[in-house]
Coordinates of C-alpha atoms in Angstrom, one line a residue:
M1 CA 1.3 13.4 20.8
D2 CA 2.5 13.6 24.4
R3 CA 4.2 10.7 26.3
A4 CA 1.0 9.9 28.2
A5 CA -0.9 9.6 25.0
R6 CA 1.7 7.4 23.4
S7 CA 1.5 5.1 26.4
R8 CA -2.2 4.4 25.7
V9 CA -1.4 3.0 22.2
P10 CA -0.7 -0.7 22.8
D11 CA 1.6 -2.9 20.7
P12 CA -0.4 -4.3 17.8
R13 CA 1.0 -7.7 18.6
G14 CA -0.5 -7.6 22.0
P15 CA -4.1 -8.4 23.0
G16 CA -5.3 -4.8 23.3
T17 CA -8.0 -3.4 21.1
G18 CA -9.0 0.1 20.1
A19 CA -11.7 2.4 21.6
A20 CA -14.4 0.7 23.6
G21 CA -16.7 -1.2 21.4
S22 CA -14.6 -0.8 18.3
G23 CA -13.2 -4.3 18.3
F24 CA -10.2 -3.2 16.2
P25 CA -6.6 -3.7 17.1
V26 CA -4.6 -0.6 17.6
R27 CA -1.4 -0.2 15.6
R28 CA 1.7 1.4 17.3
M29 CA 2.4 4.6 15.3
P30 CA 6.1 5.5 14.5
E31 CA 7.4 8.3 16.6
R32 CA 9.6 9.9 14.0
F33 CA 6.7 11.7 12.3
S34 CA 4.3 14.4 13.3
V35 CA 1.1 13.4 15.1
R36 CA -0.9 13.8 11.9
D37 CA 1.6 11.7 9.9
Q38 CA 1.5 9.0 12.6
V39 CA -2.3 8.9 12.4
L40 CA -2.2 9.0 8.6
A41 CA 0.2 6.0 8.5
S42 CA -1.9 4.0 10.8
L43 CA -5.2 4.8 9.1
R44 CA -3.7 4.0 5.7
A45 CA -2.4 0.6 7.0
E46 CA -5.7 -0.3 8.5
I47 CA -7.6 0.6 5.4
I48 CA -5.2 -1.5 3.2
G49 CA -5.3 -4.3 5.8
G50 CA -9.1 -4.3 5.9
E51 CA -9.5 -3.4 9.6
L52 CA -11.3 -0.3 8.5
A53 CA -13.7 -2.0 6.0
P54 CA -14.7 -0.6 2.7
G55 CA -18.0 1.3 3.1
S56 CA -17.7 1.6 6.9
V57 CA -18.2 5.1 8.5
H58 CA -16.0 6.5 11.2
S59 CA -16.0 9.8 13.1
A60 CA -12.9 11.8 13.9
P61 CA -13.6 11.8 17.7
A62 CA -14.0 8.0 17.8
L63 CA -10.8 7.5 15.9
A64 CA -9.1 10.1 18.0
A65 CA -10.1 8.3 21.2
R66 CA -8.8 5.0 19.7
Y67 CA -5.4 6.5 19.0
G68 CA -5.1 8.6 22.2
V69 CA -4.9 11.9 20.2
S70 CA -7.1 14.9 19.6
A71 CA -9.6 15.0 16.8
T72 CA -7.6 17.6 14.8
P73 CA -4.8 15.4 13.5
V74 CA -7.3 12.7 12.6
R75 CA -9.4 15.1 10.5
E76 CA -6.2 16.4 8.8
A77 CA -5.1 12.8 8.1
M78 CA -8.6 11.9 6.7
Q79 CA -8.6 15.0 4.5
L80 CA -5.3 13.8 3.0
L81 CA -6.7 10.3 2.5
A82 CA -9.7 11.9 0.7
R83 CA -7.3 13.4 -1.8
E84 CA -6.1 9.8 -2.5
D85 CA -9.8 8.7 -2.9
A86 CA -9.3 6.4 0.0
V87 CA -12.2 7.9 2.0
E88 CA -15.2 10.0 1.4
V89 CA -15.9 13.1 3.6
L90 CA -19.4 13.0 5.0
P91 CA -20.3 16.4 6.4
N92 CA -21.3 16.3 10.1
R93 CA -20.9 12.5 10.2
G94 CA -17.3 11.7 9.6
F95 CA -15.6 9.6 6.8
R96 CA -16.7 6.7 4.8
I97 CA -14.0 4.2 3.7
A98 CA -14.0 4.1 -0.1
E99 CA -15.3 1.0 -1.9
R100 CA -13.1 0.2 -4.9
S101 CA -14.6 -1.7 -7.8
V102 CA -12.8 -4.3 -9.9
R103 CA -13.1 -1.9 -12.8
E104 CA -11.5 1.0 -10.9
L105 CA -8.5 -1.1 -9.8
A106 CA -8.1 -2.5 -13.4
E107 CA -8.1 1.0 -14.7
L108 CA -5.4 2.1 -12.2
A109 CA -3.3 -1.0 -13.2
A110 CA -3.7 -0.1 -16.9
V111 CA -2.5 3.5 -16.2
R112 CA 0.5 2.2 -14.2
A113 CA 1.4 -0.2 -17.0
L114 CA 1.4 2.7 -19.5
L115 CA 3.8 4.6 -17.3
E116 CA 6.1 1.9 -15.8
V117 CA 6.5 -0.8 -18.5
P118 CA 8.3 1.5 -21.0
V119 CA 10.6 2.8 -18.3
V120 CA 11.4 -0.7 -17.1
L121 CA 12.3 -1.8 -20.6
A122 CA 14.5 1.3 -21.1
L123 CA 16.2 0.5 -17.8
A124 CA 16.7 -3.1 -18.8
R125 CA 18.7 -1.9 -21.8
S126 CA 20.7 0.8 -20.1
V127 CA 21.4 -0.3 -16.5
A128 CA 24.4 -2.6 -15.9
P129 CA 22.9 -6.0 -14.8
G130 CA 25.0 -6.2 -11.7
R131 CA 23.4 -3.0 -10.3
W132 CA 20.0 -4.8 -10.0
E133 CA 21.4 -7.0 -7.2
A134 CA 20.6 -4.2 -4.8
L135 CA 16.9 -4.9 -5.2
R136 CA 17.1 -8.5 -4.0
P137 CA 16.3 -7.6 -0.3
L138 CA 13.3 -5.6 -1.4
A139 CA 12.0 -8.4 -3.6
A140 CA 12.5 -10.8 -0.7
A141 CA 10.6 -8.5 1.6
T142 CA 7.5 -8.6 -0.6
V143 CA 7.6 -12.4 -0.5
T144 CA 7.9 -12.5 3.2
A145 CA 5.0 -10.1 3.8
A146 CA 2.9 -12.0 1.3
A147 CA 3.6 -15.3 2.9
L148 CA 2.5 -13.9 6.3
G149 CA -0.7 -12.6 4.7
D150 CA 0.1 -9.2 6.1
R151 CA -1.6 -6.9 3.5
A152 CA -0.4 -3.6 5.1
A153 CA 3.2 -4.8 5.2
Y154 CA 2.9 -6.2 1.7
A155 CA 1.6 -2.8 0.4
E156 CA 4.7 -1.0 1.9
S157 CA 7.2 -3.5 0.6
D158 CA 5.5 -3.7 -2.8
R159 CA 5.8 0.0 -3.3
A160 CA 9.3 0.1 -2.0
F161 CA 10.4 -2.4 -4.6
H162 CA 8.7 -0.5 -7.5
R163 CA 10.1 2.8 -6.2
A164 CA 13.6 1.4 -6.0
L165 CA 13.3 0.0 -9.5
L166 CA 12.1 3.3 -11.0
E167 CA 14.7 5.3 -9.2
F168 CA 17.3 3.9 -11.5
S169 CA 15.7 6.3 -14.1
G170 CA 16.9 9.3 -12.1
N171 CA 13.5 10.9 -12.7
L172 CA 12.1 11.9 -9.3
Q173 CA 8.9 13.2 -10.8
L174 CA 8.3 9.9 -12.5
V175 CA 8.9 8.1 -9.2
S176 CA 6.5 10.4 -7.4
V177 CA 3.7 10.1 -9.9
A178 CA 4.1 6.3 -10.2
D179 CA 4.1 5.9 -6.4
D180 CA 0.9 7.9 -6.0
L181 CA -0.8 5.7 -8.6
H182 CA 0.5 2.6 -6.9
R183 CA -0.7 3.7 -3.5
R184 CA -4.2 4.4 -4.9
A185 CA -4.3 0.9 -6.4
Q186 CA -3.6 -0.7 -3.1
F187 CA -6.8 0.3 -1.3
P188 CA -9.0 -2.8 -1.1
L189 CA -12.0 -3.8 -3.2
A190 CA -15.5 -3.3 -1.9
A191 CA -16.7 -6.0 0.5
T192 CA -19.1 -7.3 -2.2
S193 CA -16.1 -7.9 -4.5
H194 CA -14.1 -10.1 -2.1
G195 CA -13.8 -13.6 -3.2
P196 CA -11.3 -16.5 -3.5
H197 CA -9.5 -14.6 -6.3
S198 CA -9.5 -11.2 -4.7
P199 CA -6.1 -9.5 -5.1
S200 CA -5.9 -9.0 -1.4
R201 CA -6.0 -12.8 -0.6
P202 CA -2.8 -14.3 0.6
A203 CA -2.4 -16.6 -2.4
A204 CA -2.8 -13.6 -4.8
L205 CA -0.3 -11.6 -2.8
L206 CA 2.2 -14.4 -2.9
A207 CA 1.8 -14.8 -6.7
D208 CA 2.3 -11.1 -7.1
A209 CA 5.4 -11.0 -4.9
T210 CA 6.9 -14.0 -6.7
E211 CA 6.6 -12.0 -10.0
H212 CA 8.9 -9.4 -8.5
S213 CA 11.7 -12.0 -7.9
V214 CA 11.3 -13.5 -11.4
L215 CA 11.4 -10.0 -13.0
L216 CA 14.5 -9.2 -11.0
E217 CA 16.2 -12.3 -12.2
A218 CA 15.5 -11.4 -15.8
L219 CA 16.9 -7.9 -15.2
I220 CA 20.1 -9.3 -13.7
A221 CA 20.4 -11.7 -16.6
G222 CA 20.0 -8.8 -19.1
D223 CA 17.2 -10.7 -20.8
V224 CA 15.2 -7.8 -22.2
V225 CA 12.7 -9.9 -24.1
T226 CA 11.7 -11.8 -20.9
V227 CA 11.7 -8.5 -18.9
E228 CA 9.1 -7.1 -21.3
S229 CA 6.9 -10.1 -21.1
L230 CA 7.1 -10.3 -17.3
A231 CA 6.5 -6.5 -16.9
R232 CA 3.4 -6.6 -19.0
E233 CA 2.1 -9.7 -17.3
H234 CA 2.7 -8.2 -13.9
F235 CA 0.4 -5.3 -14.5
S236 CA -2.2 -7.2 -16.5
G237 CA -2.5 -10.0 -14.0
S238 CA -2.7 -8.1 -10.7
T239 CA -4.3 -5.0 -9.3
W240 CA -1.5 -4.8 -6.7
G241 CA 1.5 -4.7 -9.0

């Protein structure tokens, strides 16, 4: 992305919108990544945040115009999102944003529980309680994002907390697999499934974030029994996790 192209991407906090007629705000893309990765990060955030609604169809040229880039990195980014089941490729049309069902998200939460809960319990028994203090800022970040109702920011901080927790295991393959499952679980429900108790609602996000802090306090206290109860409840009660 050249300097001129970057200048066409307004600050998301400003009044600007995307391509003509889209009505969507444009997110500033971090410059430390390749163009494709910049587009990928923005698309992922907008899908999670709901700006690209489940079931909606978007063409690569339209998205490219919106971001001020060529269509190639948009197509590449969308192909990567297709591997995460975040979008469906529609030949000669573009990409449809996936529509997650309650059942799909519940199944992902169940798989994550099978993977993460035993690891958290093992870590609660083996990691010195004082070492968990390093996770306080990450737990606090999830609460802040949830309180603001920023679903995209919450998704990032939520995954950061879980990654940091699992990294105490020293098993990088475990962390990678768990993070991929977590990312898949964060894409929103189908529009028909949105309701007052949807996991993407601010109140649900805040409840989920608060569980991080409570779990962390139990880990710091070395209370393995409470850690087990909280860890199992965290996955059974939320599709965000």
